[in-house]
XYZ file of C-alpha atoms in Angstrom:
563
model
C 82.097 104.643 144.715
C 81.881 107.870 142.711
C 78.463 109.549 142.548
C 76.522 106.971 144.621
C 73.190 108.732 144.081
C 73.494 108.389 140.297
C 74.655 104.781 140.565
C 71.641 103.966 142.751
C 69.313 105.588 140.227
C 70.876 103.684 137.323
C 70.384 100.413 139.213
C 66.722 101.312 139.816
C 66.270 101.897 136.070
C 68.321 99.111 134.455
C 68.592 96.517 137.238
C 71.497 95.634 139.501
C 73.004 93.064 137.133
C 73.024 95.595 134.291
C 75.110 98.232 136.089
C 78.828 97.461 136.425
C 81.103 99.555 138.642
C 84.019 97.225 139.423
C 86.990 98.627 137.398
C 88.275 95.119 136.636
C 84.894 94.242 135.098
C 84.371 97.541 133.280
C 87.827 97.304 131.655
C 86.447 95.420 128.650
C 84.139 98.364 127.891
C 86.619 101.106 128.802
C 89.408 99.928 126.505
C 89.243 100.226 122.724
C 89.745 97.273 120.399
C 93.025 98.749 119.147
C 93.345 102.195 120.710
C 92.114 104.250 123.683
C 91.376 103.653 127.365
C 90.120 105.662 130.335
C 88.116 105.620 133.531
C 84.331 105.448 133.906
C 82.253 105.366 137.083
C 79.864 102.801 135.588
C 78.931 100.740 132.564
C 75.173 100.385 132.050
C 73.627 97.733 129.798
C 69.914 98.616 129.390
C 67.773 95.927 127.791
C 64.916 98.149 126.556
C 64.842 101.387 124.582
C 62.809 103.027 127.329
C 65.424 102.062 129.936
C 68.098 103.511 127.613
C 66.169 106.811 127.521
C 65.725 106.849 131.287
C 69.430 106.143 131.845
C 70.257 109.061 129.549
C 67.856 111.306 131.476
C 69.528 110.392 134.762
C 73.015 110.994 133.378
C 72.135 114.353 131.830
C 70.448 115.456 135.049
C 73.559 114.436 137.029
C 75.783 116.325 134.547
C 77.983 113.353 133.689
C 79.450 112.507 130.305
C 77.760 109.731 128.328
C 79.630 107.496 125.901
C 77.365 105.070 124.019
C 78.905 101.971 122.487
C 77.763 98.657 121.053
C 80.331 95.998 120.156
C 83.318 98.292 120.834
C 85.067 97.088 117.682
C 86.203 100.535 116.511
C 89.855 101.010 115.605
C 90.358 104.665 116.575
C 89.123 104.686 120.177
C 85.893 106.533 119.446
C 83.628 104.355 121.604
C 85.649 104.470 124.832
C 87.119 107.157 127.096
C 90.560 108.417 126.108
C 92.708 109.184 129.108
C 91.493 110.694 132.391
C 91.563 114.430 131.686
C 87.799 114.968 131.357
C 86.101 117.602 133.525
C 83.169 115.349 134.506
C 82.573 111.724 135.434
C 81.848 109.295 132.598
C 79.119 106.678 132.245
C 79.404 104.178 129.379
C 76.129 102.835 127.988
C 76.470 99.552 126.118
C 73.559 99.019 123.719
C 74.035 95.416 122.562
C 71.051 94.004 124.490
C 68.651 96.163 122.416
C 69.125 94.182 119.244
C 65.779 94.075 117.426
C 65.453 94.263 113.626
C 62.162 95.002 111.850
C 61.778 94.553 108.100
C 59.400 97.002 106.395
C 58.457 98.179 102.906
C 58.271 94.612 101.550
C 61.719 93.828 102.982
C 63.386 96.631 101.021
C 64.139 98.471 104.259
C 65.118 97.500 107.794
C 64.627 99.317 111.072
C 67.576 98.354 113.268
C 67.563 99.065 116.987
C 70.647 100.353 118.791
C 72.360 97.007 119.406
C 71.462 95.101 116.226
C 74.592 93.733 114.545
C 75.489 93.565 110.887
C 75.763 89.799 111.202
C 72.193 89.530 112.556
C 70.861 91.707 109.751
C 72.757 89.732 107.131
C 71.468 86.459 108.606
C 67.874 87.728 108.624
C 68.014 88.915 105.014
C 69.810 85.910 103.511
C 66.705 83.646 103.138
C 64.941 86.589 101.485
C 67.728 86.853 98.882
C 68.622 90.331 100.082
C 71.667 91.936 101.719
C 72.455 94.805 104.108
C 74.719 97.708 103.276
C 77.853 95.825 104.391
C 78.493 92.097 104.305
C 82.182 91.580 105.123
C 84.843 92.950 107.421
C 83.831 94.174 110.836
C 80.400 92.534 110.491
C 82.252 89.326 111.256
C 83.344 90.473 114.710
C 79.992 91.778 115.829
C 79.936 95.451 114.791
C 76.511 97.070 115.100
C 74.424 98.542 112.300
C 73.985 101.803 114.223
C 77.748 101.973 114.832
C 78.361 101.736 111.100
C 75.945 104.576 110.386
C 77.310 106.772 113.187
C 80.822 106.351 111.786
C 79.926 106.576 108.069
C 81.681 103.212 107.744
C 82.469 102.241 104.184
C 83.394 98.636 103.605
C 84.201 96.609 100.539
C 81.012 96.828 98.467
C 81.696 99.077 95.494
C 78.091 99.992 94.681
C 76.991 101.156 98.146
C 79.459 103.636 99.577
C 79.495 104.712 103.226
C 76.709 103.648 105.577
C 74.189 106.487 105.442
C 70.589 107.261 106.286
C 68.396 110.303 106.740
C 65.949 108.326 108.902
C 66.762 107.794 112.564
C 65.377 107.985 116.098
C 67.783 109.652 118.517
C 68.233 111.629 121.735
C 69.999 114.973 121.678
C 71.095 117.421 124.375
C 69.940 120.902 123.350
C 71.641 124.243 124.042
C 69.808 124.553 127.369
C 71.245 121.195 128.472
C 67.885 119.407 128.190
C 67.465 115.954 126.672
C 65.156 115.735 123.660
C 63.901 112.720 121.696
C 63.787 113.250 117.925
C 61.783 110.836 115.754
C 62.885 111.113 112.132
C 62.326 107.409 111.358
C 59.334 108.225 109.191
C 57.099 106.013 111.348
C 54.245 107.363 113.464
C 54.870 105.951 116.931
C 53.145 108.369 119.316
C 54.057 111.639 120.982
C 55.860 111.034 124.286
C 59.241 109.287 124.615
C 57.511 106.465 126.501
C 54.986 105.920 123.668
C 57.513 106.253 120.858
C 60.146 103.935 122.313
C 57.746 101.280 123.575
C 55.735 101.193 120.333
C 58.894 100.886 118.267
C 60.410 98.107 120.344
C 57.157 96.109 120.292
C 56.637 96.928 116.590
C 53.285 98.369 117.567
C 52.577 100.234 114.324
C 50.695 99.536 111.080
C 51.614 99.854 107.415
C 49.734 103.140 107.179
C 51.960 104.558 109.943
C 55.032 104.227 107.702
C 55.933 107.188 105.493
C 57.335 106.218 102.098
C 59.232 109.323 100.938
C 60.682 110.743 104.133
C 64.393 110.472 103.325
C 67.126 108.289 101.885
C 68.075 104.986 103.507
C 71.421 104.818 101.689
C 73.672 107.027 99.578
C 71.810 106.920 96.249
C 74.460 108.900 94.358
C 77.524 106.820 95.213
C 77.372 104.547 92.152
C 77.881 107.552 89.882
C 80.338 109.171 92.277
C 82.751 106.220 92.382
C 82.799 105.995 88.573
C 84.376 109.463 88.288
C 87.921 108.120 88.060
C 89.362 111.417 86.794
C 88.109 113.424 89.771
C 90.814 115.093 91.836
C 89.159 114.186 95.146
C 88.673 110.926 97.085
C 85.503 108.884 96.639
C 84.644 108.675 100.337
C 86.038 109.849 103.640
C 84.668 110.583 107.109
C 84.942 114.370 106.973
C 82.875 114.653 103.770
C 79.968 116.980 104.710
C 77.830 115.466 101.925
C 77.370 112.364 104.078
C 76.735 114.034 107.435
C 73.074 113.973 108.406
C 71.937 113.746 112.021
C 72.810 110.152 113.052
C 74.930 109.571 109.927
C 78.487 110.433 110.891
C 77.520 111.622 114.396
C 80.168 109.410 116.069
C 78.236 109.250 119.328
C 77.402 112.961 119.579
C 73.798 111.743 119.500
C 72.361 108.754 121.377
C 70.846 106.733 118.529
C 67.957 104.372 119.341
C 67.243 103.124 115.803
C 68.039 103.704 112.144
C 66.049 102.914 109.005
C 68.155 101.605 106.124
C 67.765 100.247 102.623
C 68.374 96.577 101.888
C 69.647 95.308 98.535
C 68.859 92.383 96.215
C 71.417 89.605 96.349
C 73.202 88.674 93.125
C 71.870 85.360 91.828
C 75.247 84.371 90.405
C 78.712 85.584 91.347
C 82.305 84.887 90.361
C 85.661 85.737 91.938
C 88.749 86.509 89.862
C 92.205 86.560 91.452
C 94.665 88.952 89.783
C 98.405 89.212 90.344
C 100.891 91.733 88.960
C 104.191 93.481 89.642
C 103.034 96.618 87.822
C 100.714 98.994 89.699
C 99.613 100.452 86.339
C 98.019 97.101 85.481
C 95.667 97.287 88.462
C 94.952 100.931 87.633
C 93.990 99.884 84.090
C 91.642 97.204 85.415
C 90.029 99.665 87.819
C 89.561 102.362 85.191
C 88.056 99.972 82.653
C 85.624 98.385 85.091
C 84.439 101.695 86.531
C 84.069 103.561 83.232
C 83.406 101.002 80.490
C 81.419 98.218 82.115
C 77.620 98.377 82.212
C 77.431 97.773 85.976
C 79.795 97.963 88.901
C 81.701 95.026 90.422
C 80.623 93.790 93.851
C 84.047 94.274 95.422
C 87.717 94.691 94.589
C 90.030 93.930 97.514
C 93.750 94.695 97.337
C 96.508 92.857 99.239
C 100.245 93.537 98.974
C 102.651 90.586 99.076
C 103.979 91.544 102.543
C 100.428 91.684 103.947
C 99.772 88.284 102.349
C 102.887 86.923 104.106
C 101.919 88.286 107.490
C 98.357 86.946 107.314
C 99.626 83.505 106.276
C 101.391 83.173 109.628
C 99.562 85.518 111.994
C 96.043 85.229 110.622
C 95.997 81.479 110.091
C 93.851 80.661 113.117
C 91.325 83.405 112.244
C 91.106 81.959 108.731
C 90.673 78.422 110.089
C 87.998 79.342 112.656
C 85.837 81.162 110.095
C 86.257 78.379 107.545
C 85.287 75.648 110.014
C 82.728 77.465 112.167
C 81.512 80.441 110.128
C 81.332 84.013 111.371
C 78.445 83.403 113.765
C 80.692 82.427 116.685
C 83.332 85.106 116.236
C 81.772 87.735 118.551
C 81.594 85.168 121.383
C 85.152 84.027 120.700
C 86.420 87.619 120.778
C 84.607 88.145 124.093
C 86.186 84.949 125.457
C 89.585 86.122 124.263
C 89.141 89.453 126.070
C 88.078 87.640 129.252
C 91.196 85.451 129.122
C 93.374 88.562 128.865
C 91.628 90.141 131.863
C 92.229 87.020 133.973
C 95.847 86.845 132.842
C 96.343 90.493 133.778
C 94.901 89.873 137.244
C 97.183 86.883 137.831
C 100.204 89.022 137.028
C 102.711 86.313 136.078
C 101.329 85.665 132.571
C 102.570 87.743 129.603
C 100.764 90.754 128.192
C 98.371 89.793 125.392
C 98.272 86.290 126.787
C 95.469 85.139 124.476
C 97.343 86.220 121.334
C 100.508 84.475 122.488
C 98.572 81.285 123.226
C 96.591 81.341 119.977
C 99.700 82.015 117.915
C 101.444 79.032 119.504
C 98.435 76.815 118.783
C 98.183 78.060 115.184
C 101.513 76.418 114.378
C 99.687 73.084 114.381
C 97.169 74.257 111.750
C 98.236 73.252 108.232
C 98.451 75.865 105.478
C 94.921 76.577 104.270
C 95.755 78.509 101.098
C 95.155 76.972 97.629
C 98.105 76.208 95.363
C 97.109 78.829 92.772
C 97.123 81.614 95.366
C 100.485 80.458 96.680
C 101.869 80.408 93.140
C 100.691 83.981 92.558
C 102.197 84.983 95.900
C 105.589 83.766 94.697
C 105.290 85.614 91.382
C 103.593 88.913 92.176
C 103.797 91.805 94.631
C 100.253 93.105 94.104
C 97.082 91.024 94.426
C 93.482 92.002 93.613
C 90.468 89.877 94.565
C 87.695 90.880 92.186
C 84.104 89.768 92.823
C 81.436 90.372 90.181
C 77.873 89.261 89.605
C 75.320 88.621 86.866
C 76.119 89.813 83.344
C 79.423 91.236 84.538
C 80.889 87.737 84.921
C 81.258 87.087 81.204
C 82.353 90.648 80.493
C 85.039 90.474 83.206
C 86.265 87.071 82.055
C 86.675 88.362 78.491
C 88.329 91.627 79.531
C 90.876 89.996 81.846
C 91.584 87.301 79.279
C 92.471 89.912 76.685
C 94.346 92.243 79.030
C 96.596 89.542 80.514
C 96.777 87.469 77.323
C 100.541 87.682 76.916
C 101.501 87.506 80.584
C 103.885 90.455 80.728
C 101.424 92.582 82.722
C 100.625 89.829 85.204
C 98.046 87.079 85.348
C 94.676 86.025 86.691
C 92.581 82.964 87.364
C 88.895 82.451 87.958
C 88.377 80.932 91.393
C 86.411 77.797 92.103
C 84.293 77.756 95.257
C 87.119 76.755 97.589
C 89.562 79.267 96.091
C 86.995 82.092 96.280
C 86.350 81.369 99.956
C 90.075 81.201 100.692
C 90.804 84.481 98.922
C 88.095 86.335 100.846
C 89.038 84.794 104.200
C 92.708 85.576 103.691
C 91.853 89.198 102.945
C 89.824 89.308 106.169
C 92.682 87.766 108.139
C 95.072 90.481 106.951
C 93.180 93.097 108.977
C 93.966 91.440 112.324
C 97.380 89.990 111.439
C 99.270 93.208 112.189
C 97.710 93.402 115.660
C 98.579 89.759 116.341
C 102.163 90.213 115.169
C 102.621 93.326 117.282
C 101.130 91.739 120.392
C 103.204 88.573 120.116
C 106.459 90.459 119.430
C 105.767 93.435 121.701
C 109.171 93.264 123.412
C 111.050 93.129 120.106
C 109.350 95.872 118.096
C 108.113 99.419 118.555
C 104.636 100.868 118.247
C 101.870 99.807 115.876
C 100.766 102.690 113.655
C 97.581 102.246 111.618
C 96.426 104.691 108.939
C 93.102 104.604 107.139
C 93.300 106.787 104.033
C 91.328 107.766 100.950
C 93.377 108.688 97.903
C 92.198 110.895 95.063
C 90.164 109.000 92.506
C 92.616 110.036 89.759
C 95.778 109.130 91.685
C 97.844 106.850 89.453
C 100.708 106.576 91.976
C 98.488 104.869 94.556
C 101.170 102.575 95.977
C 103.074 104.375 98.724
C 106.785 105.152 98.369
C 108.157 106.474 101.628
C 111.316 108.625 101.818
C 114.294 106.876 103.471
C 114.133 109.019 106.631
C 110.663 107.569 107.328
C 111.066 104.076 105.831
C 114.172 103.442 107.951
C 112.068 103.750 111.132
C 109.661 100.976 110.100
C 110.084 97.217 110.474
C 106.986 96.079 108.564
C 104.630 97.846 106.156
C 101.243 96.155 105.651
C 99.138 97.460 102.765
C 95.588 96.333 101.938
C 92.298 97.993 101.090
C 89.238 98.595 98.945
C 90.852 99.225 95.591
C 87.947 100.379 93.444
C 87.243 103.370 95.687
C 90.938 103.979 96.448
C 90.552 103.453 100.190
C 93.634 101.866 101.761
C 94.494 100.527 105.192
C 98.196 100.985 105.893
C 99.587 99.409 109.063
C 103.166 99.942 110.185
C 105.201 98.077 112.798
C 107.781 100.603 113.971
C 111.312 99.950 115.158
C 111.919 100.056 118.926
C 112.229 103.570 120.332
C 110.548 105.336 117.406
C 108.026 107.988 118.498
C 104.794 106.876 116.820
C 103.004 110.219 117.223
C 105.877 112.150 115.681
C 106.250 109.715 112.785
C 102.505 109.728 112.161
C 102.547 113.526 111.878
C 105.316 113.283 109.257
C 103.373 110.658 107.300
C 100.151 112.654 107.402
C 102.004 115.665 105.962
C 103.043 113.478 103.029
C 99.438 112.392 102.539
C 98.343 116.034 102.566
C 100.676 116.772 99.662
C 99.034 113.908 97.751
C 95.528 115.297 98.254
C 94.516 112.331 100.406
C 91.861 112.409 103.127
C 92.025 110.574 106.436
C 90.468 108.718 108.047
C 88.525 107.144 105.217
C 86.023 104.950 107.063
C 86.944 104.376 110.723
C 86.135 107.924 111.852
C 88.472 110.244 113.716
C 87.916 108.785 117.187
C 90.697 110.054 119.428
C 93.408 109.186 116.908
C 92.942 111.784 114.143
C 92.294 115.525 114.247
C 88.826 116.414 112.976
C 88.694 118.719 109.966
C 86.755 122.030 110.347
C 83.578 120.747 108.647
C 83.480 117.719 110.939
C 84.100 119.827 114.049
C 81.232 122.136 113.090
C 78.979 119.108 112.599
C 79.837 117.882 116.105
C 79.233 121.374 117.598
C 75.795 121.537 115.990
C 74.742 118.067 117.176
C 75.998 118.416 120.752
C 76.188 122.078 121.819
C 76.973 121.319 125.503
C 79.538 118.590 124.689
C 77.786 116.050 126.898
C 78.012 113.053 124.561
C 81.405 111.479 123.734
C 83.540 114.621 124.113
C 87.100 114.923 122.836
C 86.561 113.361 119.420
C 89.016 114.487 116.776
C 91.230 116.225 119.364
C 88.413 118.626 120.305
C 87.714 119.838 123.834
C 86.723 117.309 126.495
C 85.169 120.022 128.663
C 81.576 121.077 129.162
C 80.301 123.589 126.580
C 83.472 122.995 124.524
C 85.594 125.207 126.822
């Protein structure tokens, strides 16, 4: 056992059952959801904020690297080790057991502890007719609120932009290598770490202890920002210094105990319109009109290309069915069960890689097609699909606009969804995100690497649909395009042909994106997949001068003091 003295101390702090050292049992925490894997001497799962602080103290004193994670649902490997070329041992701290949520300021704000999930926050707010910053996407597979803030995650909601707050409680390693607790929550909780953390966890504070004007709990300027459709820059991307503030965008370079965020009133009435076209200019016209001429912004505008629709119909069918029948509540447990099945299969040795995906895909063949006839008809007719959700007064305005714009049919068509069609459209869009992974895992022996790009195009880019040169396109088996259309953020997944060097091809594709003025990544953060831009590197240097928390992000140094 590496570093037995530290391991013994961690057990004293967190308890024997909360410290995992067996490599076969730590694998779930050491391997990223889609990318990244490395060694760690222990995984610690503290169940109180004070224990979290004490674990951090022990790790800093022992001069080991700390990587904090919650649900480990990131797509760029930023919450796990990446390889085994670090200059110190690594301890992973999993925060999911510290999952409290406290509503304050007449429910207009929420204080979310380190392990609180987006699903839990959404569930808590729903009876109050309010919503969190994000309500779809990774929230369905258990992503944490703090994780979203630390990664400036964006999401589908047009009005809200990236997850952002100026109010947080966090630990930081200073230039002298000492651990400090910083309380910028705007709540008076005491003076010592013990007082502050215990009082917060027990909600031992009064209304008069809460400051009202101590910082923003969301990006207040984004509504105006996204409307600037003629701007020559993207609407949102991870390296944007305007949205870096302490915990916001820190990507684990701070150990975040809690964040304070705005909540939002829920629309009393909503409608979903399904649009199909073979002309990308038609979707551009819809986007421009809605962002510049309409009185308020739409709730969401989700794009799916025909090929992505096809893939999700076959390889996302079981995901669609499970959510439709059981809701999103059980998905985190099902994902955990799926990971456990893969670990057992790996131990046994004779079962195939990605055993759970192979099994689930075989079982999904017995699930009947869940997609409504109207969607299937549009799939046959059109290459480009837009799922447009609006609320309140915008419903009538959108209905009239689309009716006039598509009146003659040559530009495409649309229909207003009933309840079942609206649910199906949204679930199918969600299923697209995991369909590429499923396809790749099931056909691993027949195809090459899976390459996933997360890009933000310029707000004025009219040629938003990618056209690859033949020397790149010929190396790809499947191109899967989907994204958040109103803010021009696209997820582009590629299944490569066998033998193609994914790193080399990615570099070629990123050069093309550079010529288009795009930024990347848009909302999944650099992790260990992308190179951090200079502004982002400087932000990381400032937050973590000794490089003790989550080193190596954005292809930076993994060594102590950034050597």
